[in-house]
mmCIF file of C-alpha atoms in Angstrom:
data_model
loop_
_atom_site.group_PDB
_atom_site.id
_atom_site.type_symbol
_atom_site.label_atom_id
_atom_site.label_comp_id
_atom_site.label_asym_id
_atom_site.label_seq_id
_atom_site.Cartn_x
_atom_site.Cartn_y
_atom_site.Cartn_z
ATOM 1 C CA UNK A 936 -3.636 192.887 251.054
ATOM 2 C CA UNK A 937 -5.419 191.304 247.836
ATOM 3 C CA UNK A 938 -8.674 191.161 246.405
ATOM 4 C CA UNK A 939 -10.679 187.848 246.596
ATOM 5 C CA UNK A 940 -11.654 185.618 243.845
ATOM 6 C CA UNK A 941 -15.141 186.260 244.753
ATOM 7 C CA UNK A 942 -14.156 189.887 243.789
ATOM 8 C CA UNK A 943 -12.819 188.893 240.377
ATOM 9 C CA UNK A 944 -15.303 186.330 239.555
ATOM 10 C CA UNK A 945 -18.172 189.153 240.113
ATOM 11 C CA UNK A 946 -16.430 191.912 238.187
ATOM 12 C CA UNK A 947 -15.908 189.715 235.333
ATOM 13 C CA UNK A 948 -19.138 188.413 235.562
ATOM 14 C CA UNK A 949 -21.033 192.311 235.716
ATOM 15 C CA UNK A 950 -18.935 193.469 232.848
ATOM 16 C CA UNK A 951 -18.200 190.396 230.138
ATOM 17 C CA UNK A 952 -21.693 188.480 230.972
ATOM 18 C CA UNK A 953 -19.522 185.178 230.673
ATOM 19 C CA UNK A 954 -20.622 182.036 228.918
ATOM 20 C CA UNK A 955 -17.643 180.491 230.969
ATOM 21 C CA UNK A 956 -15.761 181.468 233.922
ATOM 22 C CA UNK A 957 -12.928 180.192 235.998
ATOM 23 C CA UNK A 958 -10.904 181.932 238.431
ATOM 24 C CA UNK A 959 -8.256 180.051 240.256
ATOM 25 C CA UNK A 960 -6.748 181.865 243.261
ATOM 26 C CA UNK A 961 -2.797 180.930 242.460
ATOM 27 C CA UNK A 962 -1.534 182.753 245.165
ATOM 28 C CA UNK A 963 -1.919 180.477 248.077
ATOM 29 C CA UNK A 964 -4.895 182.593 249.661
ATOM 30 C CA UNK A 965 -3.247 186.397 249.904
ATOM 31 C CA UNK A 966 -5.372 187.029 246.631
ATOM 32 C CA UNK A 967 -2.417 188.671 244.684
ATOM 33 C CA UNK A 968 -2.228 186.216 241.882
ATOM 34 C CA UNK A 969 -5.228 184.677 240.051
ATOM 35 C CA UNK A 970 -5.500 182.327 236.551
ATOM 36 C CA UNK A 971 -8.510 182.926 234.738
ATOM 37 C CA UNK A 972 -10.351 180.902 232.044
ATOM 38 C CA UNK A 973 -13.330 182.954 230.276
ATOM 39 C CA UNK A 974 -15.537 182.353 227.456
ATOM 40 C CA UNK A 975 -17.799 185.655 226.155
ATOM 41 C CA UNK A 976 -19.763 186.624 223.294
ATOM 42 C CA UNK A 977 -17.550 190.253 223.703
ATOM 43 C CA UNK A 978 -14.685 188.148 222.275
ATOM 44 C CA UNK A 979 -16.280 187.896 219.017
ATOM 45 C CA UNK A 980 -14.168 189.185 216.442
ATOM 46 C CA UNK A 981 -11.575 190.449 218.445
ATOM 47 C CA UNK A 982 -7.775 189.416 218.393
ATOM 48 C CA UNK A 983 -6.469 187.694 221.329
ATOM 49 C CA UNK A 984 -4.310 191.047 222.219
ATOM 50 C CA UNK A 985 -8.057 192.867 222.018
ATOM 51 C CA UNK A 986 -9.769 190.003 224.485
ATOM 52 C CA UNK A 987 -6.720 190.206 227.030
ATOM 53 C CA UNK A 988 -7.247 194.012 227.320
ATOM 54 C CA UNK A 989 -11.563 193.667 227.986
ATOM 55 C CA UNK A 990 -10.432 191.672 230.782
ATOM 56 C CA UNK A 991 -7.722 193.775 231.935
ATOM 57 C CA UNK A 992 -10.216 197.029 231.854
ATOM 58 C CA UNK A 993 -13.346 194.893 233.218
ATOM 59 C CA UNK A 994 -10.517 194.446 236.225
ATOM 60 C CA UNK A 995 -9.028 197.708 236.119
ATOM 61 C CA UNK A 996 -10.139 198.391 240.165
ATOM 62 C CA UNK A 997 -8.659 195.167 241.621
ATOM 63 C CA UNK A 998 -5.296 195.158 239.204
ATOM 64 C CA UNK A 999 -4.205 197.679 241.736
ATOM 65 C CA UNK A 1000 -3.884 195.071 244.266
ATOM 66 C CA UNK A 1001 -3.548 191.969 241.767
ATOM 67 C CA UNK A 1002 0.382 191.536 241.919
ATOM 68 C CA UNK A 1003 -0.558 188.469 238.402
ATOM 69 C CA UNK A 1004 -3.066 187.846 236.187
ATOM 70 C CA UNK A 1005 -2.969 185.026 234.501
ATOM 71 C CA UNK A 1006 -5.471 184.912 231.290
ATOM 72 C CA UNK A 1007 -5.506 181.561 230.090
ATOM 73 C CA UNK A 1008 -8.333 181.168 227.840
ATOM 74 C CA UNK A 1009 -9.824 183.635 226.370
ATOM 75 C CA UNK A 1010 -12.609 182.317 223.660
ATOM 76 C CA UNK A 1011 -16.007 183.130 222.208
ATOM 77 C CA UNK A 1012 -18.866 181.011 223.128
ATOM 78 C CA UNK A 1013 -18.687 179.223 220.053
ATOM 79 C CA UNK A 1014 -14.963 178.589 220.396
ATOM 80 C CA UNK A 1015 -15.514 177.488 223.728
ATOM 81 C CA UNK A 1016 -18.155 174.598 222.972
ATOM 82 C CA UNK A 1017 -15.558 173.613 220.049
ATOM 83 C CA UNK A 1018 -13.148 173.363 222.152
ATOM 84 C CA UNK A 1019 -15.141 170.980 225.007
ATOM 85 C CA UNK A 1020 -15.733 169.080 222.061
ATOM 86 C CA UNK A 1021 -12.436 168.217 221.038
ATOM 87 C CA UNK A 1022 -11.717 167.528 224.045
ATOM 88 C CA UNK A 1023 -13.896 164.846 224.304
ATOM 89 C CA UNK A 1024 -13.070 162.946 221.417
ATOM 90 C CA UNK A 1025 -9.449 162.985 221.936
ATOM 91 C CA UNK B 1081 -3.628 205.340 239.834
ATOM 92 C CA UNK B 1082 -2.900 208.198 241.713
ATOM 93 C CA UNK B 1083 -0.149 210.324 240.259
ATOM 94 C CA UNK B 1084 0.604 207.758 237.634
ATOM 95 C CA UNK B 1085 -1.228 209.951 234.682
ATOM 96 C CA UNK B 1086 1.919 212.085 234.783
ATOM 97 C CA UNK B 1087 3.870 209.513 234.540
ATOM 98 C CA UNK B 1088 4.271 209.675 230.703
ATOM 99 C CA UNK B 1089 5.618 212.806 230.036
ATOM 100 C CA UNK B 1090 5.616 213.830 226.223
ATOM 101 C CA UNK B 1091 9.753 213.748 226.072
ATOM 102 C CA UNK B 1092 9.259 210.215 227.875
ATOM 103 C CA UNK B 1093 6.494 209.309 225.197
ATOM 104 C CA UNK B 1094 9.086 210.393 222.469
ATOM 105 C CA UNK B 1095 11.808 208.129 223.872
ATOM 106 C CA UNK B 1096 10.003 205.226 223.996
ATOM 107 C CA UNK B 1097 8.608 205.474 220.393
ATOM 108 C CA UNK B 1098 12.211 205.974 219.189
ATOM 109 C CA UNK B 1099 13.641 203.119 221.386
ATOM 110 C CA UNK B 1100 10.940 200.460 220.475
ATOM 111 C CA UNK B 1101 10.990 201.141 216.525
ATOM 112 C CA UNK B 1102 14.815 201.277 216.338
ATOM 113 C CA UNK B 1103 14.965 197.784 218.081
ATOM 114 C CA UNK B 1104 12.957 194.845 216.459
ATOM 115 C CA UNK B 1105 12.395 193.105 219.790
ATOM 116 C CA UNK B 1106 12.522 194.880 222.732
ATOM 117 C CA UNK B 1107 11.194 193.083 226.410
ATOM 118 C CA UNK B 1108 10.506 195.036 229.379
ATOM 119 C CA UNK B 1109 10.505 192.852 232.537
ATOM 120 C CA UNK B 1110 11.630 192.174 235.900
ATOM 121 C CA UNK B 1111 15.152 191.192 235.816
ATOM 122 C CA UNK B 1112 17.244 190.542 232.956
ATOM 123 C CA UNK B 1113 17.649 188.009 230.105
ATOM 124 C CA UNK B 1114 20.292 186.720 231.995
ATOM 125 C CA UNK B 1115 18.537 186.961 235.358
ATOM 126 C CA UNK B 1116 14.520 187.165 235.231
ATOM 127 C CA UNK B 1117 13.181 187.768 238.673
ATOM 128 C CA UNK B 1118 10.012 186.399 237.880
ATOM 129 C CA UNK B 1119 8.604 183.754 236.551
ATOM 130 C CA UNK B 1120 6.354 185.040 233.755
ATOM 131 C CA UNK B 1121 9.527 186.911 232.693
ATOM 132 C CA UNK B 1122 11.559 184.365 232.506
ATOM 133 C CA UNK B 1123 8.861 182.427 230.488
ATOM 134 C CA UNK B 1124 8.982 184.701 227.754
ATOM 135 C CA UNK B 1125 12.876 185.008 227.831
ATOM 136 C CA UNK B 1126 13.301 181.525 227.253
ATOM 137 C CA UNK B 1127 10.866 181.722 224.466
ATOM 138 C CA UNK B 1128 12.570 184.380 222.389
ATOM 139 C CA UNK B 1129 16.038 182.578 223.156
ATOM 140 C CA UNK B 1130 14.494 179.323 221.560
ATOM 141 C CA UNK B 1131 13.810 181.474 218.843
ATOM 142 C CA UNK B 1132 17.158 182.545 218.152
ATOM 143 C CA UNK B 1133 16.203 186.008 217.671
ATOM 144 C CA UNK B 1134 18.052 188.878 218.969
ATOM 145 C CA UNK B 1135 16.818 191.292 221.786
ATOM 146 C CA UNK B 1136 16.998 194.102 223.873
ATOM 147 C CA UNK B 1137 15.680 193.874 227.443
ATOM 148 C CA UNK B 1138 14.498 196.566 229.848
ATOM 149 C CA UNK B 1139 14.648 195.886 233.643
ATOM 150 C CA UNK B 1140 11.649 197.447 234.846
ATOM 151 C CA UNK B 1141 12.737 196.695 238.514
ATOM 152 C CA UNK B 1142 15.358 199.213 238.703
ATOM 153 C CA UNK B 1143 13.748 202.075 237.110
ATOM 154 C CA UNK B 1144 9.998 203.168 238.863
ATOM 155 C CA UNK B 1145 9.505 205.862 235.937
ATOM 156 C CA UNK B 1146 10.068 203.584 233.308
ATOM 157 C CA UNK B 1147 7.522 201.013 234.861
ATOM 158 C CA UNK B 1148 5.030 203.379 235.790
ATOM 159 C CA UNK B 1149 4.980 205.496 232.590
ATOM 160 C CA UNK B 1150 5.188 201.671 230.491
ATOM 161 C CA UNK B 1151 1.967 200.553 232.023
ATOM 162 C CA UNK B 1152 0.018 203.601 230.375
ATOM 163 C CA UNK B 1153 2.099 203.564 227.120
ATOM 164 C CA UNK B 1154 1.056 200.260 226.377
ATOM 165 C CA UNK B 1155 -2.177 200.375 227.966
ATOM 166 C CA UNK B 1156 -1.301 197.088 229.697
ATOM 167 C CA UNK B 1157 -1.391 196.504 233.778
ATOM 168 C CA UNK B 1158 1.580 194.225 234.492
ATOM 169 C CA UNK B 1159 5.284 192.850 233.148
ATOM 170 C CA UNK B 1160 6.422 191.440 230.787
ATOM 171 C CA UNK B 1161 5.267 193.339 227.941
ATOM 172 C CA UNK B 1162 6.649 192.229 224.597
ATOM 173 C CA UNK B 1163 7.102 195.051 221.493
ATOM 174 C CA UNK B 1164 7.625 193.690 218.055
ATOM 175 C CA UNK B 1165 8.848 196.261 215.527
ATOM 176 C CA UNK B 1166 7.588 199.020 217.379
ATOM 177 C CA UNK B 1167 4.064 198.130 218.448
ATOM 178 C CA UNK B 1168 2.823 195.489 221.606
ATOM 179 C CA UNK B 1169 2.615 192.559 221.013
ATOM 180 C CA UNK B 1170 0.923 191.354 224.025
ATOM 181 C CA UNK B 1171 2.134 189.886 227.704
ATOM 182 C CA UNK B 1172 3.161 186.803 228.727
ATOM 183 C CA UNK B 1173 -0.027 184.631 228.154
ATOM 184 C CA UNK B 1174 -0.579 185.984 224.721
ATOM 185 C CA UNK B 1175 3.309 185.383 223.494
ATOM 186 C CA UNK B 1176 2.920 181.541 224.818
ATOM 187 C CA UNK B 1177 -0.006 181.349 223.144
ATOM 188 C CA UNK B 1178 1.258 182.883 220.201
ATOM 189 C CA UNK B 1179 4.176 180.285 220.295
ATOM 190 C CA UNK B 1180 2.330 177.579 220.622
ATOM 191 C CA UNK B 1181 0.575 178.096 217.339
ATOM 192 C CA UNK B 1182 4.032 179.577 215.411
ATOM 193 C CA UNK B 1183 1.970 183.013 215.100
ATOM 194 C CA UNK B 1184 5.035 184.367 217.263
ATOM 195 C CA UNK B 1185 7.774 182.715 214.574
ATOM 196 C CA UNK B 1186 5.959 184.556 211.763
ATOM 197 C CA UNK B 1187 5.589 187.593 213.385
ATOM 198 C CA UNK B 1188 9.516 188.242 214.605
ATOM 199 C CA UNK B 1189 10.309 186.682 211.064
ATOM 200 C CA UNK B 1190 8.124 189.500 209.315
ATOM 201 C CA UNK B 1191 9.772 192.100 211.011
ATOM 202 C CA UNK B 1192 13.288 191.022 211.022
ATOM 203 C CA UNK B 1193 12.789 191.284 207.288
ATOM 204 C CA UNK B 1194 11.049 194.671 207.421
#
């Protein structure tokens, strides 16, 4: 039994107020595994170590059943829109 | 969590400190270097061994105290979790990440020097 990505997406929504937010259900459907891609001003000035564990407490209910998390962007807002623009020139 | 608050008992506590300043980089995971039995473990075994840097491992699979009480020492959820000289350096996202921009490089090289 897993949590859904519906689940995720609103926890990290309630607690991080997201700029950005992508939650990819990696498991196949059982909900154990999940890659997500988040952009928040509670980033801001905070090593990468520091952002990692805000999401891991804004999950801390559903990591019970998560079996992997997968955070693969973690940026601020401004970080974020730098990034999208590289992106696009390149 | 359950029971898992006693899971770090102060001798426990004391071990770990001892074990994780007295080796410069020490990996708990599932599996071993040799054998990872997952795939974000093995990820971050193949990055230290591209690094050339030597390691102690900790198979978390075979020992439920170690795993439990690890998961409140570090304040971290899941495996692997990477210490350099002594303190956490992060999981398997952050040490890729940390690779990718030769952060990791200098860090190990800093405290192989230390």
């Amino acid at each position: 039994m897993g949590v859904s990505k519906k689940v995720v997406e609103a926890a990290l929504q309630s607690k991080l107020n997201p700029t950005f937010l992508s939650v990819l259900d990696t498991s196949g459907g059982c909900g154990a595994s999940f890659m997500v891609e988040i952009a928040s001003a509670a980033f801001e000035g905070k090593r990468l170590l520091e952002r990692h564990r805000l999401v891991n407490a804004a999950l801390a209910d559903e990591m019970k059943e998560i079996h992997a998390l997968s955070v693969t962007k973690a940026l601020t807002p401004q970080q974020w829109q730098e990034q999208a623009q590289t992106s696009k020139t390149s | 969590y359950g029971g898992a608050s006693n899971a770090l008992t102060p001798e426990l506590k004391e071990a770990l400190d001892k074990f994780v300043t007295s080796n410069k980089v020490v990996l708990f995971m599932k599996g071993t270097k040799l054998f990872p039995q997952c795939g974000f473990s093995n990820t971050v075994v193949q990055i230290l061994n591209s690094l050339n840097v030597p390691y102690e491992t900790v198979n978390i699979l075979e020992n439920e105290d170690i795993r439990a009480a690890m998961k409140i020492y570090s304040s971290w959820p899941t495996f692997p979790q990477l210490y350099i000289d002594g303190e956490f350096f992060g999981g398997c996202d952050i040490t890729l990440e940390a690779y990718k921009s030769g952060q990791l490089q200098e860090v190990i090289e800093k405290a192989m020097c230390s």
